[in-house]
CSV table of C-alpha atoms in Angstrom, one decimal:
chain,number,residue,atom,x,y,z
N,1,UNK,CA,30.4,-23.6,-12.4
N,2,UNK,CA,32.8,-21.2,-13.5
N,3,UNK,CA,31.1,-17.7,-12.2
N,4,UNK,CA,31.0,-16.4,-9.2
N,5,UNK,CA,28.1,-14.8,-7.4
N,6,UNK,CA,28.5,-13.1,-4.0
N,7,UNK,CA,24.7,-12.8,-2.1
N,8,UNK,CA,25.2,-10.3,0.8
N,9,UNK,CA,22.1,-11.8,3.2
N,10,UNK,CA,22.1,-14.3,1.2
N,11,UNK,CA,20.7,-16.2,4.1
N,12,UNK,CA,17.4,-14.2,4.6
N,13,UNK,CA,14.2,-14.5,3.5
N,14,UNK,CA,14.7,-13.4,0.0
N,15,UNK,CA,18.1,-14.1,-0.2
N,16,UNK,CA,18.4,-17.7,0.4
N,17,UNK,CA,15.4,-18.1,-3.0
N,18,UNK,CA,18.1,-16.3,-5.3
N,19,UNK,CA,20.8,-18.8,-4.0
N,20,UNK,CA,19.1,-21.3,-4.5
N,21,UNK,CA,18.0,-20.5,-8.1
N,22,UNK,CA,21.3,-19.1,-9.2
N,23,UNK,CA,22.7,-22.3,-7.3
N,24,UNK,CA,20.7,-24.3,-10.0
N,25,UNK,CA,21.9,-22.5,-12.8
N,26,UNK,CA,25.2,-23.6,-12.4
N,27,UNK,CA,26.5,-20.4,-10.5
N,28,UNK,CA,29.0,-20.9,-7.7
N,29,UNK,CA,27.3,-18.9,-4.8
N,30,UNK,CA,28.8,-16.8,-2.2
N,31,UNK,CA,26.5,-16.3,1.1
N,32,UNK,CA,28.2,-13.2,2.5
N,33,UNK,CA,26.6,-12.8,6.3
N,34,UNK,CA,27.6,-11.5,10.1
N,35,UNK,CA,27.3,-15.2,10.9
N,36,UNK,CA,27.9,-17.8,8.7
N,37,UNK,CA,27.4,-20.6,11.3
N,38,UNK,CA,23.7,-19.8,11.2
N,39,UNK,CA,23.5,-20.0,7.2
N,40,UNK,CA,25.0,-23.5,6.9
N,41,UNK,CA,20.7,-24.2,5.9
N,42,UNK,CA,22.3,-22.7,2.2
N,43,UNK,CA,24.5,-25.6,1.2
N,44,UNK,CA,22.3,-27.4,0.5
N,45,UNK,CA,21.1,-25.8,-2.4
N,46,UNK,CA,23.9,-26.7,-4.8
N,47,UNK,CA,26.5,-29.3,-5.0
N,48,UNK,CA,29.4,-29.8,-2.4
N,49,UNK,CA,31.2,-26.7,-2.2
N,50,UNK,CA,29.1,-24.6,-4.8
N,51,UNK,CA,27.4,-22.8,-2.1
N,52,UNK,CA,28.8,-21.5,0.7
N,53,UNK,CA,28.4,-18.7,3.8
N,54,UNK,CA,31.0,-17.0,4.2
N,55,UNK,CA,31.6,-14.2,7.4
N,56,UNK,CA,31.2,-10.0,6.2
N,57,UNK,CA,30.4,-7.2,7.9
N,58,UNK,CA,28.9,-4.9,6.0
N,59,UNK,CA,30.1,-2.1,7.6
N,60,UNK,CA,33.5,-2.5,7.0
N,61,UNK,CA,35.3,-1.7,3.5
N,62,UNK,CA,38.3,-4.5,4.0
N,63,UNK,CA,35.3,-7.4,4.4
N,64,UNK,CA,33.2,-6.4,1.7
N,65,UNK,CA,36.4,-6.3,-0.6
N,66,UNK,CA,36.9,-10.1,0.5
N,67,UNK,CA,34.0,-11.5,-0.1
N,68,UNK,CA,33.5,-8.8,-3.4
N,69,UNK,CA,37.1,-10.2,-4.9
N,70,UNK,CA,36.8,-12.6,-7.9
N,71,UNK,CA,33.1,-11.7,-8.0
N,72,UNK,CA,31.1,-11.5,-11.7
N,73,UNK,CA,28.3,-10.6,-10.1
N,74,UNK,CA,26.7,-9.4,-6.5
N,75,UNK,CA,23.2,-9.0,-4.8
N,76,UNK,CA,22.5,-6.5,-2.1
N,77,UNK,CA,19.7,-8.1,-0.4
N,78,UNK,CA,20.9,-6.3,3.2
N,79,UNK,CA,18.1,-4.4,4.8
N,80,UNK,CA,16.8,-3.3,8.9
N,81,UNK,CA,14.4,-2.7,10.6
N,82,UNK,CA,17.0,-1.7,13.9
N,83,UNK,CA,16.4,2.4,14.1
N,84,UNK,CA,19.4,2.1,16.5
N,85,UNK,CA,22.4,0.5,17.0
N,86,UNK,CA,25.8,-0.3,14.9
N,87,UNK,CA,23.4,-1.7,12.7
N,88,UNK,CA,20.9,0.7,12.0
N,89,UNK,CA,18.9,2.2,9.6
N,90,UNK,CA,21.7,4.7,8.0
N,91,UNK,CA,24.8,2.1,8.7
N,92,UNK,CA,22.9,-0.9,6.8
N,93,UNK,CA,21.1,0.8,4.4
N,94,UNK,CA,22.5,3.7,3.2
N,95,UNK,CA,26.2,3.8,3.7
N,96,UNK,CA,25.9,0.1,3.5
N,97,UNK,CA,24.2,-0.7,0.2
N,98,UNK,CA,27.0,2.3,-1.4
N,99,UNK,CA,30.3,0.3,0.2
N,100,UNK,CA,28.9,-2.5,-1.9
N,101,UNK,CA,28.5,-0.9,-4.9
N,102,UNK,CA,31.7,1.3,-4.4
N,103,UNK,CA,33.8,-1.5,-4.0
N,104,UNK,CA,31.9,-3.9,-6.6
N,105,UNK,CA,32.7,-1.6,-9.2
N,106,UNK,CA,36.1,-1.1,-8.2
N,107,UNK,CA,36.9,-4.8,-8.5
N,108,UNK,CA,35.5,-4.8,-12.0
N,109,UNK,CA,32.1,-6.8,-11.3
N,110,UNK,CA,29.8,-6.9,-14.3
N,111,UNK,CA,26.1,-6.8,-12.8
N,112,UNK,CA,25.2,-5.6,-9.4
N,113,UNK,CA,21.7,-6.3,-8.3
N,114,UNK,CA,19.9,-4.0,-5.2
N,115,UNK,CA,17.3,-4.9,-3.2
N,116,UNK,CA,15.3,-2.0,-1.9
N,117,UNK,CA,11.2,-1.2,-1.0
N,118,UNK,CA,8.3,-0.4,-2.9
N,119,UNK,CA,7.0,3.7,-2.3
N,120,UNK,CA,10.6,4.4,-0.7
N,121,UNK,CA,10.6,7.3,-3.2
N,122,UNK,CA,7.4,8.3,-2.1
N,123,UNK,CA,7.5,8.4,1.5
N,124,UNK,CA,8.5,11.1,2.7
N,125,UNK,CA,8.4,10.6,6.9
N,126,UNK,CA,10.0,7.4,7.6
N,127,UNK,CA,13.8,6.4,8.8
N,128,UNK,CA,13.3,3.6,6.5
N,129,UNK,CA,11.9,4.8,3.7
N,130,UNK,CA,14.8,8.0,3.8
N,131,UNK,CA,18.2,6.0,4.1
N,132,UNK,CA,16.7,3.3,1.5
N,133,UNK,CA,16.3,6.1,-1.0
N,134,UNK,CA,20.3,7.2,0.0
N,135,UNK,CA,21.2,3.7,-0.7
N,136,UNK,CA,20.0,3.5,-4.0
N,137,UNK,CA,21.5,7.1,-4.5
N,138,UNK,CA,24.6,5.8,-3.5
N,139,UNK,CA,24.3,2.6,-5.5
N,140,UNK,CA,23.5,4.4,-8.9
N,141,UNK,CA,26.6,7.2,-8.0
N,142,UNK,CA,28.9,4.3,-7.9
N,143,UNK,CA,27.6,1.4,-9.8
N,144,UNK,CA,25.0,3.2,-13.1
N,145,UNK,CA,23.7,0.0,-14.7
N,146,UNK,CA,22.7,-1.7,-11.3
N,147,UNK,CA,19.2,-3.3,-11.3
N,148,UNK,CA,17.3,-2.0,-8.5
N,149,UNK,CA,14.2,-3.9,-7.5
N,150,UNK,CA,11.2,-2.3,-5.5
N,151,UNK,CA,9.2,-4.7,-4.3
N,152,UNK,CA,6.1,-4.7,-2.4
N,153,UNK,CA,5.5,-6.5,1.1
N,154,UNK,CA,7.1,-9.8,0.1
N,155,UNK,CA,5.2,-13.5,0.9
N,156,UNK,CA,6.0,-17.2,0.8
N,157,UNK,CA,6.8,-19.4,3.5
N,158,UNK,CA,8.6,-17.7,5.6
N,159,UNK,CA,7.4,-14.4,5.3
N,160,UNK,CA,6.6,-11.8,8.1
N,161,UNK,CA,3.2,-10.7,6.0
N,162,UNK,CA,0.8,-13.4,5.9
N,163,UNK,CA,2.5,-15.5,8.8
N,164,UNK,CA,2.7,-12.5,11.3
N,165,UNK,CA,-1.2,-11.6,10.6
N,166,UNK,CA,-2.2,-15.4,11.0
N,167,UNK,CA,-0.1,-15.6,14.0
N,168,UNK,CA,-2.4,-12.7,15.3
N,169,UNK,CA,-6.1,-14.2,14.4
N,170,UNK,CA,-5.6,-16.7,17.0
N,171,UNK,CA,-5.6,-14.1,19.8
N,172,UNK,CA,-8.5,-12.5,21.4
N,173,UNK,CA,-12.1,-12.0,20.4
N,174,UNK,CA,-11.2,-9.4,17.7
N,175,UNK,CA,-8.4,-8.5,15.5
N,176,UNK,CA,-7.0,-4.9,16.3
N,177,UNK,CA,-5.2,-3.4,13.2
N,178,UNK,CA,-3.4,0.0,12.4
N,179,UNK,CA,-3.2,1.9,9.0
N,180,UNK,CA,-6.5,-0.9,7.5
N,181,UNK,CA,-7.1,2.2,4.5
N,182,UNK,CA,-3.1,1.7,3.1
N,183,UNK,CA,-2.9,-0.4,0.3
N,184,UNK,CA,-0.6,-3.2,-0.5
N,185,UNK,CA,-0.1,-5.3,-3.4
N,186,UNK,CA,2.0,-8.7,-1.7
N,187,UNK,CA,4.9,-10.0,-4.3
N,188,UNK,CA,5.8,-13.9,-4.1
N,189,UNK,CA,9.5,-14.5,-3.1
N,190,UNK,CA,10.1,-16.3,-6.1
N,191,UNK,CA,9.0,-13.6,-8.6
N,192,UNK,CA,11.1,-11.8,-6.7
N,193,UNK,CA,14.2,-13.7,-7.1
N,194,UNK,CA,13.7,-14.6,-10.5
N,195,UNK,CA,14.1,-11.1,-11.4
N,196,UNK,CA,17.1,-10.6,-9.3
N,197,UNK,CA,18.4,-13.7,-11.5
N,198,UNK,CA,17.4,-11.8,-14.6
N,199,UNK,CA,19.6,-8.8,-13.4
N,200,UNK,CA,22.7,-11.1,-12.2
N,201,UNK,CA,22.7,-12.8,-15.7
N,202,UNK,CA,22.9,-9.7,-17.0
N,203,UNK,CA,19.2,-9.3,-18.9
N,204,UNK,CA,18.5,-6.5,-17.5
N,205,UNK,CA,19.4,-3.0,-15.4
N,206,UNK,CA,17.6,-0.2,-14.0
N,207,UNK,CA,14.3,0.4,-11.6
N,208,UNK,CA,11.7,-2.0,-11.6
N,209,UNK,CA,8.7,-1.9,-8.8
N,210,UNK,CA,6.9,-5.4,-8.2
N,211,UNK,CA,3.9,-5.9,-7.4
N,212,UNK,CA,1.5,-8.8,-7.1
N,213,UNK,CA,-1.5,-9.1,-9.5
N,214,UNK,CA,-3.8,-8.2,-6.8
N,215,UNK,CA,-4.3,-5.0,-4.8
N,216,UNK,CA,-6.2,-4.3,-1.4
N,217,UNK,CA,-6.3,-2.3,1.8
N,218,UNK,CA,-4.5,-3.9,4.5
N,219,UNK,CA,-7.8,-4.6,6.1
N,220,UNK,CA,-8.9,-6.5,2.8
N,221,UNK,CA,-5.8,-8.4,3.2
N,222,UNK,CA,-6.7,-9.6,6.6
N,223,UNK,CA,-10.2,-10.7,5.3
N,224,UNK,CA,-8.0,-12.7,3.2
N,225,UNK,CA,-6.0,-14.2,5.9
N,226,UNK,CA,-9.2,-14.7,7.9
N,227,UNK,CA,-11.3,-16.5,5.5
N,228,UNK,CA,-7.5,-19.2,5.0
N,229,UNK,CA,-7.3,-19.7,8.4
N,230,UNK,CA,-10.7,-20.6,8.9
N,231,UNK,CA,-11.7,-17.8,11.8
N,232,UNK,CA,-14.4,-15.0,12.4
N,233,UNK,CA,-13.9,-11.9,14.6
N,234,UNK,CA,-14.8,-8.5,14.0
N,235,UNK,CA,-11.8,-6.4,13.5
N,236,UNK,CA,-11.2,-3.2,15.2
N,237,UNK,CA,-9.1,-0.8,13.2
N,238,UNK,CA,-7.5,1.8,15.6
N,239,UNK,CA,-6.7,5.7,14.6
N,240,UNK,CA,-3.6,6.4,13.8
N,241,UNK,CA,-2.6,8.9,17.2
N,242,UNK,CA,-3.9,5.1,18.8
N,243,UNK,CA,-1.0,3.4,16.9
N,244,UNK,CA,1.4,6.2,17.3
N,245,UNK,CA,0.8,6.1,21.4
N,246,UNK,CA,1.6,2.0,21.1
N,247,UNK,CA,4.7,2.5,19.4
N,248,UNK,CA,6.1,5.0,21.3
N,249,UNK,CA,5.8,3.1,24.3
N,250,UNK,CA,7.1,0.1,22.7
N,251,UNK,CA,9.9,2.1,21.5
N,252,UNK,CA,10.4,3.2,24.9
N,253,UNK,CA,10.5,-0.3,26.5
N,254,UNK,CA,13.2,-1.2,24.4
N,255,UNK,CA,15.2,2.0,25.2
N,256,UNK,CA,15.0,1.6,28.9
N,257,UNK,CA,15.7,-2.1,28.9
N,258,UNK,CA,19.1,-1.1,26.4
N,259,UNK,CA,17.2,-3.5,24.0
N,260,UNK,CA,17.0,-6.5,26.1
N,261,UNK,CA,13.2,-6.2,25.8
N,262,UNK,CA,12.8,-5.7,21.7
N,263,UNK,CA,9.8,-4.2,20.4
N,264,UNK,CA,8.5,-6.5,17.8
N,265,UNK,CA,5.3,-5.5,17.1
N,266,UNK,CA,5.2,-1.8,16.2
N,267,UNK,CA,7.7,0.5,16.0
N,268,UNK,CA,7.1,4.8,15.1
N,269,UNK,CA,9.0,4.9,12.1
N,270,UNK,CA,6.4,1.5,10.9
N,271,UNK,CA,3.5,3.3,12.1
N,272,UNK,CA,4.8,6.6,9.4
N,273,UNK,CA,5.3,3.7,6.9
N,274,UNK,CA,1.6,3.0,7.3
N,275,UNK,CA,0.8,6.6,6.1
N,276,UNK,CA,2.1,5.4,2.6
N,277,UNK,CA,0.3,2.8,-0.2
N,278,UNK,CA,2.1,0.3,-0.9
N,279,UNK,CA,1.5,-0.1,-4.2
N,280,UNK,CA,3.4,0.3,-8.2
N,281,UNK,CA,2.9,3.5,-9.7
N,282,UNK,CA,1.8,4.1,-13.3
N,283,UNK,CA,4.4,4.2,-15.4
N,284,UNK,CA,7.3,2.3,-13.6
N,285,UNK,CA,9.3,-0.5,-15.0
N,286,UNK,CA,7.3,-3.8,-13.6
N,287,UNK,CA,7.2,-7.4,-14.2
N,288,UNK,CA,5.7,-7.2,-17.3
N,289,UNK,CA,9.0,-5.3,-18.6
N,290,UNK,CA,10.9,-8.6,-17.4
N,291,UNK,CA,8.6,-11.2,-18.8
N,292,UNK,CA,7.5,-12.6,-15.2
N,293,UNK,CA,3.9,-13.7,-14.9
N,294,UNK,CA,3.3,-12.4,-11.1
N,295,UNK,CA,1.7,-15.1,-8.7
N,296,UNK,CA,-1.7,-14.2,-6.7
N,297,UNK,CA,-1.0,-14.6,-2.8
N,298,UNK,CA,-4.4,-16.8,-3.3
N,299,UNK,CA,-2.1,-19.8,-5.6
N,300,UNK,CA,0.1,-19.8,-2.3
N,301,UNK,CA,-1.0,-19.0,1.3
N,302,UNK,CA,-2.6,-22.0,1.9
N,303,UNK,CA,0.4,-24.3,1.6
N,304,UNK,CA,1.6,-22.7,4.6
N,305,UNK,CA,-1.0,-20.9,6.6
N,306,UNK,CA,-3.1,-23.9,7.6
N,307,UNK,CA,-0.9,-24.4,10.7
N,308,UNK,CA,-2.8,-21.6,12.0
N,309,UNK,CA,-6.1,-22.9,11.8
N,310,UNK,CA,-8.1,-24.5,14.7
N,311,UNK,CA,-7.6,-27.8,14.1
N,312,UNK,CA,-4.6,-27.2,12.0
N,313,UNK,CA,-4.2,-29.9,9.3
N,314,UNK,CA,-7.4,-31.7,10.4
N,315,UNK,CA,-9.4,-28.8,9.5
N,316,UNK,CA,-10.3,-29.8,6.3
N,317,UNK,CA,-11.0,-33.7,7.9
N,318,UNK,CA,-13.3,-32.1,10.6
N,319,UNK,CA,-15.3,-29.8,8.3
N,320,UNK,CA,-16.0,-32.9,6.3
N,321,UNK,CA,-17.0,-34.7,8.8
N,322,UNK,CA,-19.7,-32.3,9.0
N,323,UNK,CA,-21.8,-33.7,6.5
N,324,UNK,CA,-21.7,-36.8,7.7
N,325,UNK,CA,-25.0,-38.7,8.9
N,326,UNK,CA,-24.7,-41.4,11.3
């Protein structure tokens, strides 16, 4: 365990699968978060002491340089979806993701690995999409051999894809959706992480956009997610001007309650996202390039979505119990 790996987010979603895999490479693994006494779930991942959260604010040059100092290698993994705020979309992701780079390559660290989005260079009207493209501008200025990953809408346990639209199918009579024509192409956490490995180790640099092996509309997606959780309701896909009206009353709500009441559901810079496939373009570095075998959503969802069926884990007992004669 003598290298050094410093995760900013390491505590999120994606970030807590790279510490964990770097964690069993041997790597001693630095959790750099806003509050480390909610990432203590980490430690476990190596042995006593090899991993450990430690407090940064990324917004602050002196406490990225401490957690950066004696680092071989960092991860960027930092991202929003706050549009205002300290932590907002240009503080996080732009100025952010460069004060990491700026400083890693100051203190002489070999490999610097960015997390960004897939079709950020494409879109052209979102918050989001903008400031991520100026954090990888700033991260190639200041750091040139930094692997940047892409990667499509993200799954696996704990996602906020398959989960989110589950959660949903239990609702109503019918399943209302926004933006059912834009195409993603869901990447497994795991794929995801093992190519951030690849780029901490060293194996490889540049631009690479990940995608799974499967591509649909968001509506065909939701089929997907339907047919899982065992439920049938028509789905209603709403205009756009429909989606736009929702979120900027959402939006408002939040302003007017100075965030107390947060909109979670939709916000107007999401519903712009939704004007924008999701999906790798011809061309780009992928997983191919890396040697990754990408993993269908299909080999996966159901080891976490049946909670969301009727019956739950007796789903499968009850629909058996169907063919039963007594």
């Amino acid at each position: 365990m003598s290298k050094l790996v410093t995760i900013f987010g390491g505590s999120g979603f994606v970030g807590r699968y790279i510490a964990q895999q770097l964690a069993m490479k041997g790597w001693r693994v630095r959790v750099a978060v806003r509050r480390p006494n909610e990432a203590l779930h980490v430690r476990p991942y190596g042995a006593v002491g090899q991993v450990e959260p430690v407090f940064c604010n990324i917004r602050n040059d002196a406490s990225v340089e401490a957690v950066t100092r004696g680092s071989d290698a960092v991860v960027n993994c930092v991202g929003t979806f706050d549009r205002t705020g300290k932590n907002n979309f240009d503080a996080v992701q732009a100025d952010g993701a460069e004060r990491v780079a700026r400083i890693a390559a100051a203190h002489g660290v070999k490999n610097l690995v960015h997390i960004s989005a897939l079709g950020v260079d494409r879109d052209e009207l979102s918050e989001y999409a903008r400031t991520k493209r100026a954090g990888e501008a700033g991260i190639l200025a200041q750091f040139p051999s930094a692997m940047i990953l892409r990667p499509s809408v993200i799954f696996g346990q704990e996602d906020g894809f398959f989960n989110r639209f589950a959660s949903m199918s239990r609702m109503g009579p019918i399943f209302p959706l926004m933006g059912g024509n834009t195409k993603f192409q869901p990447v497994y956490v795991m794929d995801v992480a093992n190519a951030a490995v690849m780029g901490v180790e060293g194996k490889a640099s540049g631009i690479y956009e990940l995608g799974g092996p499967e591509t649909k509309t968001l509506r065909g997606w939701i089929d997907v997610i339907l047919a899982e959780v065992h439920r049938t309701k028509p789905v209603f896909n709403a205009p756009m001007f429909v989606g736009r009206m929702m979120a900027w009353g959402l939006d408002l709500m939040q302003t007017l309650t100075f965030g107390i009441a947060r909109n979670g559901l939709i916000t107007r810079d999401q519903v712009k996202q939704l004007k924008t496939d999701n999906v790798v373009q011809e061309g780009a570095k992928t997983f191919a390039d890396l040697g990754i075998v990408a993993t269908a959503p299909e080999a996966v969802i159901e080891s976490y979505l049946w909670r969301y069926r009727p019956s739950g884990q007796y789903d499968a007992i009850r629909d058996s119990a169907k063919n039963l004669n007594i």
